[in-house]
Each structure stands twice: as structure tokens, then as C-alpha cells.
Amino acid sequence: MASANDNADNAAPLFTAVSGSARQLFQLLRCINFVSKSHVQITKEGLRFTTEESQVMQGIAFLDKALFTAYTYSPPAHEDTEDFEPAPFQISLSSLLETLQILGINESKDRWSNRDSNYNGINGFSSRGGPTGAFDNRILGMNGICRLSYAAAGEPLCIILEETGVTTTCNLVTYEPEFQEEIPLQKDAIAQKIIMRASWLHDAINELSSTSPTRLTIVSSPTAPYFTLSSSGPLGSATVEFSKDPQLLETFQVPRRTVNTYKYSLIKGASRAMAIASKVSIRNDEQGVLSLQFMIEVEGGGFSFVDFRFVPFIPEEGEGEEESEVGEAERFE
């Protein structure tokens, strides 16, 4: 007669997935690698990784099940398969990235071929064609297989890598999550929405770094100058302005002037996503919470999203007017 433990051992894993591109998973997760641990939520639609720094910055990478060649989600037999979601857990994100690098990934040899690519019919984006994506195996020359599995709550996250007859197994310890809530973005009170090429935002942020800035002020206005990034620090200040030309700002929905200031180093923490994304959606709510949502091309002509949210500096009494004004995520809605 089988014991209860035997039945537990024989139960199907809660989640299994197979990917033909460890590089693809690595690049998406590396975008949010600004702290060592990541909050993980397994759903029937995919894996949601969230990192947080001091409750003022969050990065969210959603690995949709479409990114995997096989994806199996098996809730326990006694649970409602429609509504059940396992308890979230934390893992060492840095350890997971190191594990994925075993398949020969060398981040010093990154080749970004999709900085100017565009999409057709995706949430209002226009179509102008684009080159092969940054995750294409024809560029990467990688054919390794990555298998992920999670047996049950409290069990390790298992990663099995297979390449040219060599198999490597890594079990990552899971922890109780340290945070539960996302930084709230009031989607019914969006003060502005701008869509532009991510590479231009990346270049602007890098340009401002020459002053060793501590703060970044973002000003949006229905009148000129329309969209301005200003930095200030011990070496002075600098400003980058964007006109409302549709060639620069594909979408520009700014009903009134908004001014919000953020810690520069936090915005800079999203640089990896800026570097590989095709486009970025920049939104603020009425409280000044900033959302940077990056659209990233993946293998097979698909796309994935990486989201960042930032809490603004709260102006103190006596600060200037410019600092006192206020300005799974929806997909560039």
C-alpha cells in the first residue's frame, strides 16, 4: 500500500517548462537584476519575476508561456484549477543568471540587432519592419536546452541545462517572499503617456550622466518644450529636450504640464532594458509614480515586456515649483 509520502513523491510537479534558448531567458531577467533576490509568481500564463529596491523601485519581467517550447502548469488535484495560484516565493536572481550562463553566454559579446525594429498591429504600434532580433539563435549560435521545474511549495526551483551531450542540474533554494505589493500605478489617473524609441531614452540618460547626477527631473508639457529630462549633481546640471515630432515621440498624450523628480541612479538601473528594447512607454499617474514599460523583441518575431516603476521624490516645504508639481501591466495601453 502506498503511503502519503509516496503519493506526494509521485505527484506531478506544479510547473515544468522547456526553452530552446537560455540566452533569451537570461537577457530578459538580466534587465531587472539590480538586487540579488527576485520574487517569483508561477501562473498558468507564465512566470512573473519581480525585484524591488527600498520600496521606491520595482522591476517586473514576465516570461510568457509562449517563450517556451513546452509549458505545463499542474495545480494539485484538490485545488480549483481555474483560480489556483501557488504561493509566491523568492530565489537568488544572481544565482539563476549565473546558472543560465553555463550554456556559454558571454555578456561581453552582446550583439543588439533590433534597436530600430518595429512591429505590426501590436497594441497600437506602427509597422515599418525591422532586422533580426537580438535573441535570434542564428546570431547567438546556441542550441542548448533549458528545463525548469518546481515540484511544490517550499521545494527548490530546478534548472537542467543540456548542451552537446552534457547535462548540468542546479537546484535553487526558494525563500519566503520579503514583499507582496507592487508599487501602485493609478491606471485610472494617468497624467501623461509618451511612447518613443527606447534607444533614444537610453542615449539621453547616458548623456546626462556626465554631471554625476543625483536627481533626474522629467517635465512634460502640451506646449514647447514638450518633453525634457534634466539632471543635477555635484558637477552641475544638464538638460535634454525632445520635440513633439512624431518621428521622435510616436505617442504624446500630455493634457497638462507635469514635473516629477526621481533618484537618477534608480532610473539608470533600467539601462539594460533600454539598451535591448525596441520601444518604451513612459507614464506617470497623478501621484507622480513613473512607469517605464519596455517592449523587447524575442525569437520567432514575438515580443515580451519588462516594466519598471519608480516613486518620486516628495517635495519638502520651500522647494521650487518644479519639484512640487505632480504629474501584469497593461501593454502600452
mmCIF file of N, CA and C in Angstrom, residues 241-297:
data_model
loop_
_atom_site.group_PDB
_atom_site.id
_atom_site.type_symbol
_atom_site.label_atom_id
_atom_site.label_comp_id
_atom_site.label_asym_id
_atom_site.label_seq_id
_atom_site.Cartn_x
_atom_site.Cartn_y
_atom_site.Cartn_z
ATOM 1 N N GLU A 241 16.190 67.882 -24.443
ATOM 2 C CA GLU A 241 14.817 68.196 -24.835
ATOM 3 C C GLU A 241 14.429 67.404 -26.071
ATOM 4 N N PHE A 242 13.155 66.977 -26.107
ATOM 5 C CA PHE A 242 12.591 66.285 -27.262
ATOM 6 C C PHE A 242 11.439 67.119 -27.817
ATOM 7 N N SER A 243 11.401 67.282 -29.127
ATOM 8 C CA SER A 243 10.267 67.960 -29.747
ATOM 9 C C SER A 243 9.094 66.990 -29.850
ATOM 10 N N LYS A 244 7.932 67.521 -30.229
ATOM 11 C CA LYS A 244 6.741 66.679 -30.342
ATOM 12 C C LYS A 244 6.630 66.032 -31.720
ATOM 13 N N ASP A 245 7.665 66.097 -32.499
ATOM 14 C CA ASP A 245 7.683 65.485 -33.827
ATOM 15 C C ASP A 245 7.343 64.003 -33.709
ATOM 16 N N PRO A 246 6.356 63.508 -34.457
ATOM 17 C CA PRO A 246 6.005 62.078 -34.395
ATOM 18 C C PRO A 246 7.168 61.149 -34.703
ATOM 19 N N GLN A 247 8.194 61.655 -35.406
ATOM 20 C CA GLN A 247 9.372 60.833 -35.651
ATOM 21 C C GLN A 247 10.159 60.592 -34.370
ATOM 22 N N LEU A 248 9.982 61.463 -33.378
ATOM 23 C CA LEU A 248 10.658 61.308 -32.097
ATOM 24 C C LEU A 248 9.738 60.706 -31.042
ATOM 25 N N LEU A 249 8.553 61.281 -30.896
ATOM 26 C CA LEU A 249 7.593 60.820 -29.901
ATOM 27 C C LEU A 249 6.395 60.249 -30.643
ATOM 28 N N GLU A 250 6.369 58.939 -30.764
ATOM 29 C CA GLU A 250 5.313 58.278 -31.547
ATOM 30 C C GLU A 250 3.934 58.540 -30.966
ATOM 31 N N THR A 251 3.842 58.528 -29.634
ATOM 32 C CA THR A 251 2.612 58.870 -28.924
ATOM 33 C C THR A 251 2.920 59.969 -27.930
ATOM 34 N N PHE A 252 2.077 60.995 -27.899
ATOM 35 C CA PHE A 252 2.290 62.106 -26.969
ATOM 36 C C PHE A 252 0.929 62.540 -26.430
ATOM 37 N N GLN A 253 0.594 62.040 -25.253
ATOM 38 C CA GLN A 253 -0.673 62.369 -24.609
ATOM 39 C C GLN A 253 -0.356 63.072 -23.287
ATOM 40 N N VAL A 254 -0.297 64.368 -23.341
ATOM 41 C CA VAL A 254 0.064 65.194 -22.181
ATOM 42 C C VAL A 254 -0.954 66.325 -22.072
ATOM 43 N N PRO A 255 -2.024 66.135 -21.332
ATOM 44 C CA PRO A 255 -3.067 67.172 -21.249
ATOM 45 C C PRO A 255 -2.651 68.406 -20.470
ATOM 46 N N ARG A 256 -1.695 68.265 -19.557
ATOM 47 C CA ARG A 256 -1.241 69.420 -18.786
ATOM 48 C C ARG A 256 0.217 69.208 -18.394
ATOM 49 N N ARG A 257 0.842 70.280 -17.956
ATOM 50 C CA ARG A 257 2.251 70.231 -17.604
ATOM 51 C C ARG A 257 2.449 69.417 -16.322
ATOM 52 N N THR A 258 3.408 68.518 -16.339
ATOM 53 C CA THR A 258 3.745 67.720 -15.158
ATOM 54 C C THR A 258 5.246 67.779 -14.930
ATOM 55 N N VAL A 259 5.637 67.828 -13.682
ATOM 56 C CA VAL A 259 7.051 67.862 -13.296
ATOM 57 C C VAL A 259 7.243 66.877 -12.144
ATOM 58 N N ASN A 260 8.157 65.934 -12.323
ATOM 59 C CA ASN A 260 8.455 64.965 -11.268
ATOM 60 C C ASN A 260 9.948 64.693 -11.228
ATOM 61 N N THR A 261 10.473 64.482 -10.038
ATOM 62 C CA THR A 261 11.897 64.258 -9.848
ATOM 63 C C THR A 261 12.140 62.898 -9.198
ATOM 64 N N TYR A 262 13.163 62.194 -9.708
ATOM 65 C CA TYR A 262 13.469 60.838 -9.253
ATOM 66 C C TYR A 262 14.966 60.728 -8.973
ATOM 67 N N LYS A 263 15.326 59.717 -8.233
ATOM 68 C CA LYS A 263 16.738 59.444 -7.994
ATOM 69 C C LYS A 263 17.358 58.940 -9.296
ATOM 70 N N TYR A 264 18.394 59.603 -9.772
ATOM 71 C CA TYR A 264 18.980 59.281 -11.072
ATOM 72 C C TYR A 264 19.484 57.842 -11.130
ATOM 73 N N SER A 265 20.133 57.375 -10.072
ATOM 74 C CA SER A 265 20.717 56.040 -10.088
ATOM 75 C C SER A 265 19.651 54.960 -10.265
ATOM 76 N N LEU A 266 18.433 55.216 -9.779
ATOM 77 C CA LEU A 266 17.359 54.245 -9.955
ATOM 78 C C LEU A 266 16.930 54.173 -11.416
ATOM 79 N N ILE A 267 16.746 55.343 -12.052
ATOM 80 C CA ILE A 267 16.379 55.343 -13.468
ATOM 81 C C ILE A 267 17.480 54.685 -14.289
ATOM 82 N N LYS A 268 18.725 54.979 -13.942
ATOM 83 C CA LYS A 268 19.868 54.378 -14.629
ATOM 84 C C LYS A 268 19.838 52.849 -14.489
ATOM 85 N N GLY A 269 19.216 52.352 -13.404
ATOM 86 C CA GLY A 269 19.126 50.910 -13.184
ATOM 87 C C GLY A 269 18.314 50.179 -14.229
ATOM 88 N N ALA A 270 17.550 50.922 -15.044
ATOM 89 C CA ALA A 270 16.769 50.301 -16.118
ATOM 90 C C ALA A 270 17.521 50.314 -17.449
ATOM 91 N N SER A 271 18.820 50.644 -17.432
ATOM 92 C CA SER A 271 19.586 50.820 -18.671
ATOM 93 C C SER A 271 19.644 49.567 -19.531
ATOM 94 N N ARG A 272 19.726 48.398 -18.894
ATOM 95 C CA ARG A 272 19.822 47.176 -19.702
ATOM 96 C C ARG A 272 18.571 46.966 -20.540
ATOM 97 N N ALA A 273 17.414 47.281 -19.964
ATOM 98 C CA ALA A 273 16.174 47.175 -20.732
ATOM 99 C C ALA A 273 16.148 48.223 -21.843
ATOM 100 N N MET A 274 16.599 49.438 -21.541
ATOM 101 C CA MET A 274 16.645 50.492 -22.559
ATOM 102 C C MET A 274 17.504 50.066 -23.745
ATOM 103 N N ALA A 275 18.604 49.355 -23.458
ATOM 104 C CA ALA A 275 19.577 49.005 -24.492
ATOM 105 C C ALA A 275 19.050 47.964 -25.468
ATOM 106 N N ILE A 276 18.183 47.073 -25.022
ATOM 107 C CA ILE A 276 17.745 45.987 -25.910
ATOM 108 C C ILE A 276 16.309 46.134 -26.380
ATOM 109 N N ALA A 277 15.560 47.090 -25.807
ATOM 110 C CA ALA A 277 14.152 47.237 -26.167
ATOM 111 C C ALA A 277 13.996 47.982 -27.483
ATOM 112 N N SER A 278 12.876 47.755 -28.139
ATOM 113 C CA SER A 278 12.528 48.499 -29.336
ATOM 114 C C SER A 278 11.882 49.828 -28.970
ATOM 115 N N LYS A 279 10.913 49.787 -28.054
ATOM 116 C CA LYS A 279 10.187 50.992 -27.675
ATOM 117 C C LYS A 279 9.971 51.021 -26.169
ATOM 118 N N VAL A 280 9.653 52.215 -25.677
ATOM 119 C CA VAL A 280 9.352 52.393 -24.266
ATOM 120 C C VAL A 280 8.105 53.249 -24.135
ATOM 121 N N SER A 281 7.232 52.847 -23.239
ATOM 122 C CA SER A 281 6.062 53.630 -22.869
ATOM 123 C C SER A 281 6.359 54.299 -21.537
ATOM 124 N N ILE A 282 6.242 55.622 -21.511
ATOM 125 C CA ILE A 282 6.552 56.413 -20.316
ATOM 126 C C ILE A 282 5.245 56.977 -19.781
ATOM 127 N N ARG A 283 4.878 56.576 -18.572
ATOM 128 C CA ARG A 283 3.617 57.040 -17.976
ATOM 129 C C ARG A 283 3.862 57.524 -16.550
ATOM 130 N N ASN A 284 3.096 58.511 -16.152
ATOM 131 C CA ASN A 284 3.034 58.978 -14.774
ATOM 132 C C ASN A 284 1.584 58.996 -14.328
ATOM 133 N N ASP A 285 1.344 58.658 -13.063
ATOM 134 C CA ASP A 285 -0.002 58.872 -12.546
ATOM 135 C C ASP A 285 -0.040 60.201 -11.796
ATOM 136 N N GLU A 286 -1.196 60.526 -11.235
ATOM 137 C CA GLU A 286 -1.366 61.821 -10.572
ATOM 138 C C GLU A 286 -0.479 61.971 -9.343
ATOM 139 N N GLN A 287 -0.014 60.870 -8.775
ATOM 140 C CA GLN A 287 0.862 60.924 -7.614
ATOM 141 C C GLN A 287 2.334 61.007 -7.998
ATOM 142 N N GLY A 288 2.615 60.954 -9.284
ATOM 143 C CA GLY A 288 3.993 61.041 -9.739
ATOM 144 C C GLY A 288 4.702 59.726 -9.899
ATOM 145 N N VAL A 289 4.050 58.596 -9.636
ATOM 146 C CA VAL A 289 4.677 57.285 -9.848
ATOM 147 C C VAL A 289 4.981 57.138 -11.339
ATOM 148 N N LEU A 290 6.212 56.795 -11.649
ATOM 149 C CA LEU A 290 6.666 56.670 -13.030
ATOM 150 C C LEU A 290 6.675 55.209 -13.454
ATOM 151 N N SER A 291 6.112 54.933 -14.613
ATOM 152 C CA SER A 291 6.147 53.597 -15.212
ATOM 153 C C SER A 291 6.923 53.667 -16.517
ATOM 154 N N LEU A 292 7.986 52.865 -16.611
ATOM 155 C CA LEU A 292 8.715 52.677 -17.861
ATOM 156 C C LEU A 292 8.482 51.243 -18.304
ATOM 157 N N GLN A 293 7.786 51.093 -19.398
ATOM 158 C CA GLN A 293 7.465 49.754 -19.896
ATOM 159 C C GLN A 293 8.156 49.547 -21.233
ATOM 160 N N PHE A 294 9.023 48.519 -21.289
ATOM 161 C CA PHE A 294 9.854 48.285 -22.458
ATOM 162 C C PHE A 294 9.330 47.104 -23.269
ATOM 163 N N MET A 295 9.233 47.296 -24.581
ATOM 164 C CA MET A 295 8.820 46.235 -25.483
ATOM 165 C C MET A 295 10.065 45.665 -26.148
ATOM 166 N N ILE A 296 10.289 44.364 -25.948
ATOM 167 C CA ILE A 296 11.529 43.716 -26.361
ATOM 168 C C ILE A 296 11.207 42.584 -27.325
ATOM 169 N N GLU A 297 11.861 42.583 -28.484
ATOM 170 C CA GLU A 297 11.659 41.520 -29.462
ATOM 171 C C GLU A 297 12.314 40.235 -28.989
#
